[in-house]
Short mmCIF file of C-alpha atoms in Angstrom, two decimals:
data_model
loop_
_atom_site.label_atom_id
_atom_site.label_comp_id
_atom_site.label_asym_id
_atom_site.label_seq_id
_atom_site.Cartn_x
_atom_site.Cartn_y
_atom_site.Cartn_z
CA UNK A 1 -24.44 -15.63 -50.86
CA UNK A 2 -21.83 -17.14 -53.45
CA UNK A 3 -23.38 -18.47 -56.31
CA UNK A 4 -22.51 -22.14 -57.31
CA UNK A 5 -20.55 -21.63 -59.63
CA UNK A 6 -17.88 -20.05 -57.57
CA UNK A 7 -18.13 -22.18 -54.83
CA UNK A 8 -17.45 -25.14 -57.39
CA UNK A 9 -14.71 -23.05 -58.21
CA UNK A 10 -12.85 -22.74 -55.44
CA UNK A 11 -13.52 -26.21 -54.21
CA UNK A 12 -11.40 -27.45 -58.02
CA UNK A 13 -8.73 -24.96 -56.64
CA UNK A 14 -8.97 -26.43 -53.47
CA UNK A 15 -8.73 -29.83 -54.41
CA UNK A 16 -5.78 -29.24 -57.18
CA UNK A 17 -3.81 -28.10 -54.81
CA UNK A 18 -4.21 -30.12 -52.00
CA UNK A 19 -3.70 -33.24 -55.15
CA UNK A 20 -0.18 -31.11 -55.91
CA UNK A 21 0.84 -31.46 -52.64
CA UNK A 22 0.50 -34.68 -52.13
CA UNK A 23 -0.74 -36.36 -55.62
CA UNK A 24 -2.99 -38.62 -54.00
CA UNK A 25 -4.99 -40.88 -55.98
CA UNK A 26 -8.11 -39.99 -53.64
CA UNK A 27 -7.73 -36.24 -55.12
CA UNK A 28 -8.06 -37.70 -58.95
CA UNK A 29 -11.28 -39.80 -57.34
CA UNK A 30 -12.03 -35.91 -55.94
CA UNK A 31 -11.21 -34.62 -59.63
CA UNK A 32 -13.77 -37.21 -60.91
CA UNK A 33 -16.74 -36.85 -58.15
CA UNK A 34 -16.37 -32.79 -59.08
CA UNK A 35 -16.62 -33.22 -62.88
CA UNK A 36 -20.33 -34.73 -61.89
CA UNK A 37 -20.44 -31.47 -60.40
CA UNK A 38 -19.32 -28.82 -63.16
CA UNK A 39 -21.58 -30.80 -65.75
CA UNK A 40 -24.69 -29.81 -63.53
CA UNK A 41 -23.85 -26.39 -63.41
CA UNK A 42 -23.13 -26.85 -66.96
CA UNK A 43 -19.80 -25.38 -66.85
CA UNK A 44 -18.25 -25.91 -69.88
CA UNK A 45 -15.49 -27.47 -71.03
CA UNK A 46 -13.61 -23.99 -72.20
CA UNK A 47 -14.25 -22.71 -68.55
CA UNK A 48 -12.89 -25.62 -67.03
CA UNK A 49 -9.96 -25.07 -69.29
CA UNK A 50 -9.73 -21.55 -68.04
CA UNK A 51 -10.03 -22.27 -64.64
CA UNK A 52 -6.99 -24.22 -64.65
CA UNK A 53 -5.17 -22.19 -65.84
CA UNK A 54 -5.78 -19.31 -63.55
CA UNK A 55 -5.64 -21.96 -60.65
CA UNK A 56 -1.40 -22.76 -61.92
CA UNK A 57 -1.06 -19.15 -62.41
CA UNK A 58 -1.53 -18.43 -59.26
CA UNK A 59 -0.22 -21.67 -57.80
CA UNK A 60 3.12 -20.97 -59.70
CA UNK A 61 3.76 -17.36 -60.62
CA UNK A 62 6.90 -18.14 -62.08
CA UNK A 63 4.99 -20.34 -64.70
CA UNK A 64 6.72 -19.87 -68.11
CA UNK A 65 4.84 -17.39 -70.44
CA UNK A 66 4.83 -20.14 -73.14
CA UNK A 67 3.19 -22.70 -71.06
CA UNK A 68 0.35 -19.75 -70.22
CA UNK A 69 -0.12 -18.96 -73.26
CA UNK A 70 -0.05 -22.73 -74.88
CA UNK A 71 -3.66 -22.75 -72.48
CA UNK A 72 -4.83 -19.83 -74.84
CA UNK A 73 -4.44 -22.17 -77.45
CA UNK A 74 -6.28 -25.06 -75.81
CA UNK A 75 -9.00 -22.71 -74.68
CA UNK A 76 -9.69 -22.07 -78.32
CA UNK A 77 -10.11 -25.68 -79.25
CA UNK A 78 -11.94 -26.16 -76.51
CA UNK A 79 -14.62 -23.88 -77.83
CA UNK A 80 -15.57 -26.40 -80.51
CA UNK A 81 -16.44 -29.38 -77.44
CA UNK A 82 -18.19 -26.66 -75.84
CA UNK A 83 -20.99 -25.49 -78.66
CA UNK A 84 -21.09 -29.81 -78.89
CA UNK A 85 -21.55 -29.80 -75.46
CA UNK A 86 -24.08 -27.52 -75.09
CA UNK A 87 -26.00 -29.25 -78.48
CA UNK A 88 -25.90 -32.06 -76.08
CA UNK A 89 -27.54 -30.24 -73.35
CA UNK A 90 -30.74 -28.82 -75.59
CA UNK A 91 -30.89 -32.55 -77.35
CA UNK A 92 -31.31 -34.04 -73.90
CA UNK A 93 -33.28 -31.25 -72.85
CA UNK A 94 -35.86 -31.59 -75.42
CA UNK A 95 -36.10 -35.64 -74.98
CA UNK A 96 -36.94 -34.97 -71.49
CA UNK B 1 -1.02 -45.31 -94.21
CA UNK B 2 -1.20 -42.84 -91.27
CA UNK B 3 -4.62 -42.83 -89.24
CA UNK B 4 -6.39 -39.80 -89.93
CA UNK B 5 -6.40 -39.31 -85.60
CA UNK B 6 -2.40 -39.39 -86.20
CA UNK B 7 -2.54 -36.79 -88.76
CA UNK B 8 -4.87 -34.42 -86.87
CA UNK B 9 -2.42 -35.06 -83.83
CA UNK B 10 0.51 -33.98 -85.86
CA UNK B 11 -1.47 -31.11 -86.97
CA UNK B 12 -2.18 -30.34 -83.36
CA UNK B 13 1.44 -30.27 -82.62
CA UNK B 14 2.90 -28.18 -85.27
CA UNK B 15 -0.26 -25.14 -85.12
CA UNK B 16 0.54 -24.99 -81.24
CA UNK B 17 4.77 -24.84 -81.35
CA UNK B 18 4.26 -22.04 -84.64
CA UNK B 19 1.78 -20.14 -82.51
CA UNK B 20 3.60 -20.70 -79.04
CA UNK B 21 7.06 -18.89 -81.93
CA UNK B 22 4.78 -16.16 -83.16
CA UNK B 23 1.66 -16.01 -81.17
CA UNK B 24 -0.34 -14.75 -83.91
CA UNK B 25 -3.98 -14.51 -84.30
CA UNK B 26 -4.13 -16.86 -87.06
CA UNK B 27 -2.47 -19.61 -84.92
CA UNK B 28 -5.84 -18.94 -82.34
CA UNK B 29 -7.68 -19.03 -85.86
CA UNK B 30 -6.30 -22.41 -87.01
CA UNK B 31 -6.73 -23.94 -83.21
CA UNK B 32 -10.85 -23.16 -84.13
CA UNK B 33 -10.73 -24.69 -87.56
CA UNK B 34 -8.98 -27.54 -86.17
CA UNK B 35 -11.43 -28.55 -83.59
CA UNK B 36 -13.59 -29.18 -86.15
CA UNK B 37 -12.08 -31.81 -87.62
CA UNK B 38 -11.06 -33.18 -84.14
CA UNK B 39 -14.85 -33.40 -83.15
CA UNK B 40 -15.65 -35.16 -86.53
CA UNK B 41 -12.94 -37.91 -86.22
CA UNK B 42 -14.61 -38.15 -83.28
CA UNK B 43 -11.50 -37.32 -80.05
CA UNK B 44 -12.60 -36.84 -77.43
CA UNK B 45 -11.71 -33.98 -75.22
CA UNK B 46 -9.83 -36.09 -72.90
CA UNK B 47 -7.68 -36.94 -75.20
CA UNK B 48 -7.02 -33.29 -76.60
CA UNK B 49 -6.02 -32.35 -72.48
CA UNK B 50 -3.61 -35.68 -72.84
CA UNK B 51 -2.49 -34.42 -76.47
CA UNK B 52 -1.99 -31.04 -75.43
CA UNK B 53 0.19 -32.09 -72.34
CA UNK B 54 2.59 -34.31 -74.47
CA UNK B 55 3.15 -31.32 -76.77
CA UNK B 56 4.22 -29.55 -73.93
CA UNK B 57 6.20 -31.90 -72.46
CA UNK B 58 8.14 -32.47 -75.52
CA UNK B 59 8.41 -28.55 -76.20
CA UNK B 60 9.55 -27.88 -72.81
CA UNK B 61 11.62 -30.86 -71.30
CA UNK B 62 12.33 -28.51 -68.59
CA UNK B 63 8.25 -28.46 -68.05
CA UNK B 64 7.47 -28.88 -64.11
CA UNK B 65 6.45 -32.28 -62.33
CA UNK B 66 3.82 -30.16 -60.77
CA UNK B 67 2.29 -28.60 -63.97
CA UNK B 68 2.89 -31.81 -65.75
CA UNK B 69 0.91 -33.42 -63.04
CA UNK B 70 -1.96 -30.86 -62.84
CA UNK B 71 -3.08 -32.25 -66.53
CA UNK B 72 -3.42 -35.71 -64.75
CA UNK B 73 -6.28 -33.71 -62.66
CA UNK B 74 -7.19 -31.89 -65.49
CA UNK B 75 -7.46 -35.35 -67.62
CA UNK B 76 -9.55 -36.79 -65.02
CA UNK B 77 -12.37 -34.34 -64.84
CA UNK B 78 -12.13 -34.09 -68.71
CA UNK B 79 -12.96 -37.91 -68.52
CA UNK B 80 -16.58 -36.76 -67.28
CA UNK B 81 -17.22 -34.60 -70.36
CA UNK B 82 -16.30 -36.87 -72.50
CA UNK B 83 -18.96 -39.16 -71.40
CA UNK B 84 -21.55 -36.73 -72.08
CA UNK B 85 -20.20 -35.97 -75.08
CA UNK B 86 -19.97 -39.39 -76.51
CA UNK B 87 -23.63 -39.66 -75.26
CA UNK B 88 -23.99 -36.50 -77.13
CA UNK B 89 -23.08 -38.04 -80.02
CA UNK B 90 -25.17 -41.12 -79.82
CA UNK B 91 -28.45 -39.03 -79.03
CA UNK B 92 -27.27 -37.25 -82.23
CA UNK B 93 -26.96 -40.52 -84.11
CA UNK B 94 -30.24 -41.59 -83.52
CA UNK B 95 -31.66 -38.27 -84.10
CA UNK B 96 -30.54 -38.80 -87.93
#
């Protein structure tokens, strides 16, 4: 059995690509009922980051080295939301 | 007077196009220290993934529709951690 996490996964690849085909405004509604999603399975904000950029990777394989590595960057900023983020989580946790 | 968000975006801009020239480990190092500073002046991390994608788009005018467009999707599940994260910070606030 696939644990959640990949099945949440797949279904932001899924409905990335489906958006880049066709840049629906129902996929961005899709983008924001998943984000509910991710935040349960407290997948955080540096995965997310990382996600996406594995899903254009593989989406565009021709995608310029800079732009690849300009996610590295992000990624590493991204870090700092995420130790916030997970604060967040063990302040909320404990008020409970 | 510049705002000190205007600054950090500045900042933002010229640590990523020196480490997208030289890729060096203390670009990655400088990306962590500045994240710091971003989470204290309070921007949130939707606005980093909207920051991040105007850097690139001015960097790379060549920059695809479609990759430009993926940070639209990107933006919009962002949008739901920043929520928590601003409720982060208000748990935090009344905490002190």
């Amino acid at each position: 059995m696939k644990h959640t996490k990949d099945l949440l996964n797949e279904q932001y690849r899924t409905i990335l690509t489906r958006y880049l085909q066709n840049k629906s405004e129902q996929g961005l509604y899709q983008a924001e009922q998943l984000s509910k999603q991710l935040l349960e399975q407290k997948v955080s904000p540096e995965e997310l980051v990382s996600l996406h950029r594995t899903v254009l990777s593989d989406l565009f394989p021709s995608l310029s080295k800079d732009v690849q590595d300009s996610f590295e960057f992000l990624l590493e900023v991204m870090v700092g939301y995420g130790l916030a983020y997970r604060e967040h989580q063990s302040l909320r946790d404990r008020q409970q």
